[in-house]
Tab-separated table of C-alpha atoms in Angstrom:
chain	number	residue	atom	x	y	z
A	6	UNK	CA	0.000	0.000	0.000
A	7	UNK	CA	1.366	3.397	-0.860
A	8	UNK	CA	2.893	5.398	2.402
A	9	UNK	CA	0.280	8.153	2.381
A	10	UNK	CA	-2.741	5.511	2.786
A	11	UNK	CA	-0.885	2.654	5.329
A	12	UNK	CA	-0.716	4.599	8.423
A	13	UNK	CA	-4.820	4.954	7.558
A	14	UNK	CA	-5.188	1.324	6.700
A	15	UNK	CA	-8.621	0.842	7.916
A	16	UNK	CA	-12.604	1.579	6.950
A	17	UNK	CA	-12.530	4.464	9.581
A	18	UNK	CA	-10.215	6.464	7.897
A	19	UNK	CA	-10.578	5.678	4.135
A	20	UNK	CA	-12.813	5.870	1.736
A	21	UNK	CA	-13.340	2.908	-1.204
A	22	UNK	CA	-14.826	2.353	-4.389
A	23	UNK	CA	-14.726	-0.928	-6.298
A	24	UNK	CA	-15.577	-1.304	-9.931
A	25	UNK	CA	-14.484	-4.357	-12.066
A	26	UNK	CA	-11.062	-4.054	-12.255
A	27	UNK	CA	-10.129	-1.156	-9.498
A	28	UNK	CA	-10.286	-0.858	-6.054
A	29	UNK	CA	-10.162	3.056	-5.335
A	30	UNK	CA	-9.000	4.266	-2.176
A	31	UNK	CA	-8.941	7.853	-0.584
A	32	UNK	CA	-8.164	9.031	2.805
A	33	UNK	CA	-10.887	10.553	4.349
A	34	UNK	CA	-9.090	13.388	5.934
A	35	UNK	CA	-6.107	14.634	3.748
A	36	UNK	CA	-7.355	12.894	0.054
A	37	UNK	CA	-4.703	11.073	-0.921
A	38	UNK	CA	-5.365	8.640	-3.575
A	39	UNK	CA	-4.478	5.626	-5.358
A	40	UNK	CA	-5.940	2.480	-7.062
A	41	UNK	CA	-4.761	-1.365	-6.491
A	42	UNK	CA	-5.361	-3.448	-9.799
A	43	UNK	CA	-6.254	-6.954	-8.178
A	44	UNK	CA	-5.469	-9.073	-11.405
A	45	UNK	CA	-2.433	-7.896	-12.040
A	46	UNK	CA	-1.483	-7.138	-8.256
A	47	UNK	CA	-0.267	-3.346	-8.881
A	48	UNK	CA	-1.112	-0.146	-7.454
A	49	UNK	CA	-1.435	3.229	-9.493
A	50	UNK	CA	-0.241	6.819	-9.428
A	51	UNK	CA	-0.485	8.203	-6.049
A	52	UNK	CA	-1.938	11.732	-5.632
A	53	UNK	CA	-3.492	14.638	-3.100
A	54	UNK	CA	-6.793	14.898	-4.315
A	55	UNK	CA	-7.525	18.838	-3.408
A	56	UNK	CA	-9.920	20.265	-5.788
A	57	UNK	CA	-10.791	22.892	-2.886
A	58	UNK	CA	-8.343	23.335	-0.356
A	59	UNK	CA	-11.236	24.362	2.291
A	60	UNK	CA	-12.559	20.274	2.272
A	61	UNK	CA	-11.854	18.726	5.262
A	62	UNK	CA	-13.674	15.651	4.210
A	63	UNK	CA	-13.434	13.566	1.449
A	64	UNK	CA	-15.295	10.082	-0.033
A	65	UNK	CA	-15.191	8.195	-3.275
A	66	UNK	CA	-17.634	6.519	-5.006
A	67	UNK	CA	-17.446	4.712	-9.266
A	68	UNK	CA	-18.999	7.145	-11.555
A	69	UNK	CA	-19.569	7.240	-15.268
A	70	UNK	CA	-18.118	5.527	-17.923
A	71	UNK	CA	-16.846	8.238	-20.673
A	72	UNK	CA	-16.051	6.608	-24.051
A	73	UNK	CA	-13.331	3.820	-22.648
A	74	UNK	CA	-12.189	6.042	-19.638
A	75	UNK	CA	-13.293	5.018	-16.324
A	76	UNK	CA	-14.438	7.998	-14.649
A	77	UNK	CA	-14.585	8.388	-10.225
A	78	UNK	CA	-17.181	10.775	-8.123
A	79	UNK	CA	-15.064	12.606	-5.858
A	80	UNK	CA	-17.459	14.233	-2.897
A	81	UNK	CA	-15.732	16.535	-0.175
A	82	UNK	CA	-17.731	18.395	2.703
A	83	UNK	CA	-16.723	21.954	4.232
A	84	UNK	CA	-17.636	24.617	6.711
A	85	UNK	CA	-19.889	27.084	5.247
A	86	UNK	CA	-19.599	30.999	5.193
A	87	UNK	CA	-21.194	32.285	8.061
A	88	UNK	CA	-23.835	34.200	5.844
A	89	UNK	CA	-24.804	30.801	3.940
A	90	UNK	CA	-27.680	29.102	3.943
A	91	UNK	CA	-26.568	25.818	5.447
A	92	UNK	CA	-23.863	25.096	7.453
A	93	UNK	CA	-21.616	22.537	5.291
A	94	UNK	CA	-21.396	23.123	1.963
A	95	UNK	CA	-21.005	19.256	-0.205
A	96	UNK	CA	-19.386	19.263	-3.565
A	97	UNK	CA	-19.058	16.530	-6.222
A	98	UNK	CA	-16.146	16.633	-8.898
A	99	UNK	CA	-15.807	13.755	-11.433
A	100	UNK	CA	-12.191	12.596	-11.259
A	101	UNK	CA	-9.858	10.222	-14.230
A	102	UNK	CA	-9.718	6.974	-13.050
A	103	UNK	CA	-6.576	6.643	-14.590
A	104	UNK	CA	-4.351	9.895	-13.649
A	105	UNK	CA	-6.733	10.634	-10.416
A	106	UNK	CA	-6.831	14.138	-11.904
A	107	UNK	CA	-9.845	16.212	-12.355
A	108	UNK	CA	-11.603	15.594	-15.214
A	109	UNK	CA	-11.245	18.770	-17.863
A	110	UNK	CA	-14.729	19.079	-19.035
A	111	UNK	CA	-16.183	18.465	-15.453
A	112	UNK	CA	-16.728	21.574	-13.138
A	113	UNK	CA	-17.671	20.794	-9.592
A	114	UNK	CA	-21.417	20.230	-8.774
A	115	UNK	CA	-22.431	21.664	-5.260
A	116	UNK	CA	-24.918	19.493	-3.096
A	117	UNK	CA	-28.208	21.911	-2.698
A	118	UNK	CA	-28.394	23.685	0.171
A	119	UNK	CA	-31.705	22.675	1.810
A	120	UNK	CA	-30.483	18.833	1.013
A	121	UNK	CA	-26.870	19.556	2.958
A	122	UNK	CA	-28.701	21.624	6.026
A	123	UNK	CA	-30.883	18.070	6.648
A	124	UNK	CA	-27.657	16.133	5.980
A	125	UNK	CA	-25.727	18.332	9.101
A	126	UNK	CA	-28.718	20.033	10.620
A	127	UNK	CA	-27.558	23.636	12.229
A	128	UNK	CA	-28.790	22.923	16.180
A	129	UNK	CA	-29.692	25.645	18.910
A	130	UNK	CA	-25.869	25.145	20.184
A	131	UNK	CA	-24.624	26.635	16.618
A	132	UNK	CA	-25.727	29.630	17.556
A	133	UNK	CA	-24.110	29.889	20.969
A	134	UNK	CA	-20.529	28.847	19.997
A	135	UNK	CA	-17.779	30.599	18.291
A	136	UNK	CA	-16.562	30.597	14.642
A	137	UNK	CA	-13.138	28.613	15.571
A	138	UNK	CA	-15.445	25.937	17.788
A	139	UNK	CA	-17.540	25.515	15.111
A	140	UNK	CA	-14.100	24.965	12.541
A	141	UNK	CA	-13.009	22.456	15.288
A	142	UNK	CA	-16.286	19.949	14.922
A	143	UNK	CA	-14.588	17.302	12.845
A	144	UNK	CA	-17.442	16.575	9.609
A	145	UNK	CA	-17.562	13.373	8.203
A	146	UNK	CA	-19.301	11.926	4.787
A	147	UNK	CA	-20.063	8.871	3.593
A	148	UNK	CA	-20.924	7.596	0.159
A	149	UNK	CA	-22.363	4.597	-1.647
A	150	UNK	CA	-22.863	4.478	-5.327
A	151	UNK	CA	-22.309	2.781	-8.892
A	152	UNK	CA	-21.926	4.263	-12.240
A	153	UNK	CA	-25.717	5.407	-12.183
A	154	UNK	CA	-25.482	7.344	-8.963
A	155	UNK	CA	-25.814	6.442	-5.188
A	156	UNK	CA	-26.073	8.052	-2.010
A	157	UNK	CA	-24.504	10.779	0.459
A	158	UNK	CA	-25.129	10.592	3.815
A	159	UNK	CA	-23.906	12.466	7.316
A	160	UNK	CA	-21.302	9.662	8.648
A	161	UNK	CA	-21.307	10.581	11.820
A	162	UNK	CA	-24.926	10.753	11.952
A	163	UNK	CA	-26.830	8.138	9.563
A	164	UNK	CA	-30.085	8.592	10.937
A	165	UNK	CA	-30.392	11.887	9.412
A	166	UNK	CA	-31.250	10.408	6.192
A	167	UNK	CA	-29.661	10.594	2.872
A	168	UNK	CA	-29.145	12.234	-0.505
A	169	UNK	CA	-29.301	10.626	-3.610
A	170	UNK	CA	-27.535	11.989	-6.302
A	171	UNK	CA	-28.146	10.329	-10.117
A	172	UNK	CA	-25.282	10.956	-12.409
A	173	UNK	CA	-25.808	11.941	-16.282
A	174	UNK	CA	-25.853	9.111	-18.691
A	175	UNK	CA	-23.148	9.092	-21.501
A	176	UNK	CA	-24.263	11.567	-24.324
A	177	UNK	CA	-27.545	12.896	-22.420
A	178	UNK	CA	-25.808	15.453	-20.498
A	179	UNK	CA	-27.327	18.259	-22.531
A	180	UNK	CA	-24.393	20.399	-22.796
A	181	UNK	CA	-23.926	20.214	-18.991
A	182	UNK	CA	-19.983	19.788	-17.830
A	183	UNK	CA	-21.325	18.799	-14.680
A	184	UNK	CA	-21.213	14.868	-13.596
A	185	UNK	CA	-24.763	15.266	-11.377
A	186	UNK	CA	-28.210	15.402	-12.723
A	187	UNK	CA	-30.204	14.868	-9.879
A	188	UNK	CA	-30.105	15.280	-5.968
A	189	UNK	CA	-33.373	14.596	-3.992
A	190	UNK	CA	-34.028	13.604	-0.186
A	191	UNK	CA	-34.009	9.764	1.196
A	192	UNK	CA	-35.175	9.350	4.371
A	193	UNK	CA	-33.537	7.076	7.136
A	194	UNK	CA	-35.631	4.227	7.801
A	195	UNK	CA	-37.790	4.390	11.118
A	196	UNK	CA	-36.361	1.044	12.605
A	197	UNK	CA	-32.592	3.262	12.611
A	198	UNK	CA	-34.246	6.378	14.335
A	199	UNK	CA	-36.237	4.592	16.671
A	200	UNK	CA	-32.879	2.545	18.291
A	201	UNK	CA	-29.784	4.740	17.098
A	202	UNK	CA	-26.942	2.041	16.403
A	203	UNK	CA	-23.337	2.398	17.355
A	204	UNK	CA	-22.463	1.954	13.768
A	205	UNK	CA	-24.323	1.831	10.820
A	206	UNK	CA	-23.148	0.444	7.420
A	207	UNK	CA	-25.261	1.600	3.650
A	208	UNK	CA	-24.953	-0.105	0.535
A	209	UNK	CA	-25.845	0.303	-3.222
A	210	UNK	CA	-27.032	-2.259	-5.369
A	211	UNK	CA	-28.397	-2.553	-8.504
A	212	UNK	CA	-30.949	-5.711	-6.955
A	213	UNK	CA	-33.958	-3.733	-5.327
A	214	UNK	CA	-35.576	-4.915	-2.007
A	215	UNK	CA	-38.961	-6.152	-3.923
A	216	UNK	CA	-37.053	-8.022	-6.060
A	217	UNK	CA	-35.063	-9.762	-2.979
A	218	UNK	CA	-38.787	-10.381	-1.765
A	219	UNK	CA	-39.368	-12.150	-4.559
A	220	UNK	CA	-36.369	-14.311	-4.418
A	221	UNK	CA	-37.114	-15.302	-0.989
A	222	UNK	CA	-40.759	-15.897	-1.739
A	223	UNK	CA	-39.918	-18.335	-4.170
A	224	UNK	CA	-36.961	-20.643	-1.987
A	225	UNK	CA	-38.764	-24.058	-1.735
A	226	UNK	CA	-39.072	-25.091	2.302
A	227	UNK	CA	-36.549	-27.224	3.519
C-alpha cells in the first residue's frame, strides 16, 4: 500500500470504491489517492486529491463511464460561510480513473443547500458557539454508489437520512460539464431512528428490495 494511505489502513479512515477491475481508495481526511489493480497485483499513481483546499472531508464513489475512460465521483464536505444558507457546503467533482486528476470538461457540482442543512442540521448550540469551535467539529461523509449514482449521507450521523444523487448518462448530459443530474431527499428508515446504532453500514445495489422479496418468496421449504 502506498505510504500516504498505510498509516490509515482501515474503513474508519478511508474511503473505497470498487468497480471491475479497481479498487479506489482515498483518505478521508487529507485525500490522498491511489488504485490497487487486483489481477495484475499493482497499485497506481499516487496523488493529493484537493480540488478545494477548504474540504476537510473527502469520499469516493465509481462514476460514469466516458467513451473507454473510467471515470470516479469525488465528494468533499466543508464549513460554510457564516452568511450561507446551510452550514456545510457538499461538492461533487468527477475525477480520471486513470491519472486521479480532475476531469477537464467536469466543473464541480455543489450538493443543494436545503439537502446539505438536513444532511448536518444547524442545532440551537450553533448559535451559541464561536466561529473557531464551530471549525473544530470534525465533519464526516459517507458515500455509496455505482456508475448510475448512489447516495450521500452524514457519517457521523446516519439517521439523518440521505441524498441521492443520479449521475448523467453518456451523451444525455445536454451540454452540462457537470457529472450530477439529480439530488433529492431519502429518508432514514424508522427502525434506525427509533434505536440509534453504534455503527451503521449503507450499501448500493443494482438488486432492489422487492425483487429480494421475490427471491425469498420463491426458496422451496426445507
Amino acid at each position: 500500500m502506498p505510504d500516504p494511505l498505510s498509516d490509515s489502513a482501515a474503513a474508519t479512515w478511508l474511503s473505497a470504491a470498487a468497480t471491475d477491475t479497481r479498487v479506489y481508495l482515498v483518505e478521508r481526511t487529507t485525500g490522498w489517492a491511489s488504485w490497487f489493480d487486483p489481477a495484475n497485483r499493482r497499485w497506481g499513481p499516487t496523488r493529493r486529491l484537493g480540488p478545494d483546499p477548504a474540504v476537510t472531508t473527502w469520499a469516493v464513489a465509481p462514476g460514469r463511464v466516458v467513451g473507454a475512460e473510467e471515470r470516479l465521483v469525488l465528494f468533499g464536505a466543508k464549513r460554510a460561510d457564516k452568511e450561507a444558507e446551510c452550514t456545510v457546503v457538499v461538492q461533487a467533482w468527477e475525477v480520471d480513473g486513470d491519472t486521479l486528476e480532475q476531469a477537464p470538461s467536469a466543473s464541480g457540482d455543489a450538493m443543494p443547500a436545503e439537502l446539505s442543512e438536513r444532511l448536518f442540521p444547524r442545532d440551537d448550540t450553533d448559535y451559541d458557539d464561536g466561529e473557531e469551535e464551530l471549525e473544530d467539529r470534525a465533519l464526516s461523509i459517507g458515500v455509496c454508489g455505482n456508475a448510475a449514482g448512489g447516495y450521500v449521507y452524514n457519517a457521523a450521523e446516519p439517521a439523518n437520512g440521505a441524498v441521492l444523487y443520479e449521475l448523467w448518462e453518456e451523451g444525455k448530459a445536454k451540454g452540462s460539464a457537470t457529472a450530477v443530474a439529480r439530488w433529492d431527499w431519502v429518508p432514514c428508515a424508522p427502525a434506525v431512528q427509533a434505536q440509534p446504532l453504534a455503527r451503521a453500514i449503507l450499501a448500493c445495489s443494482p438488486v432492489g428490495l422487492d425483487e429480494l422479496a421475490l427471491a425469498v418468496g420463491a426458496r422451496s421449504p426445507r
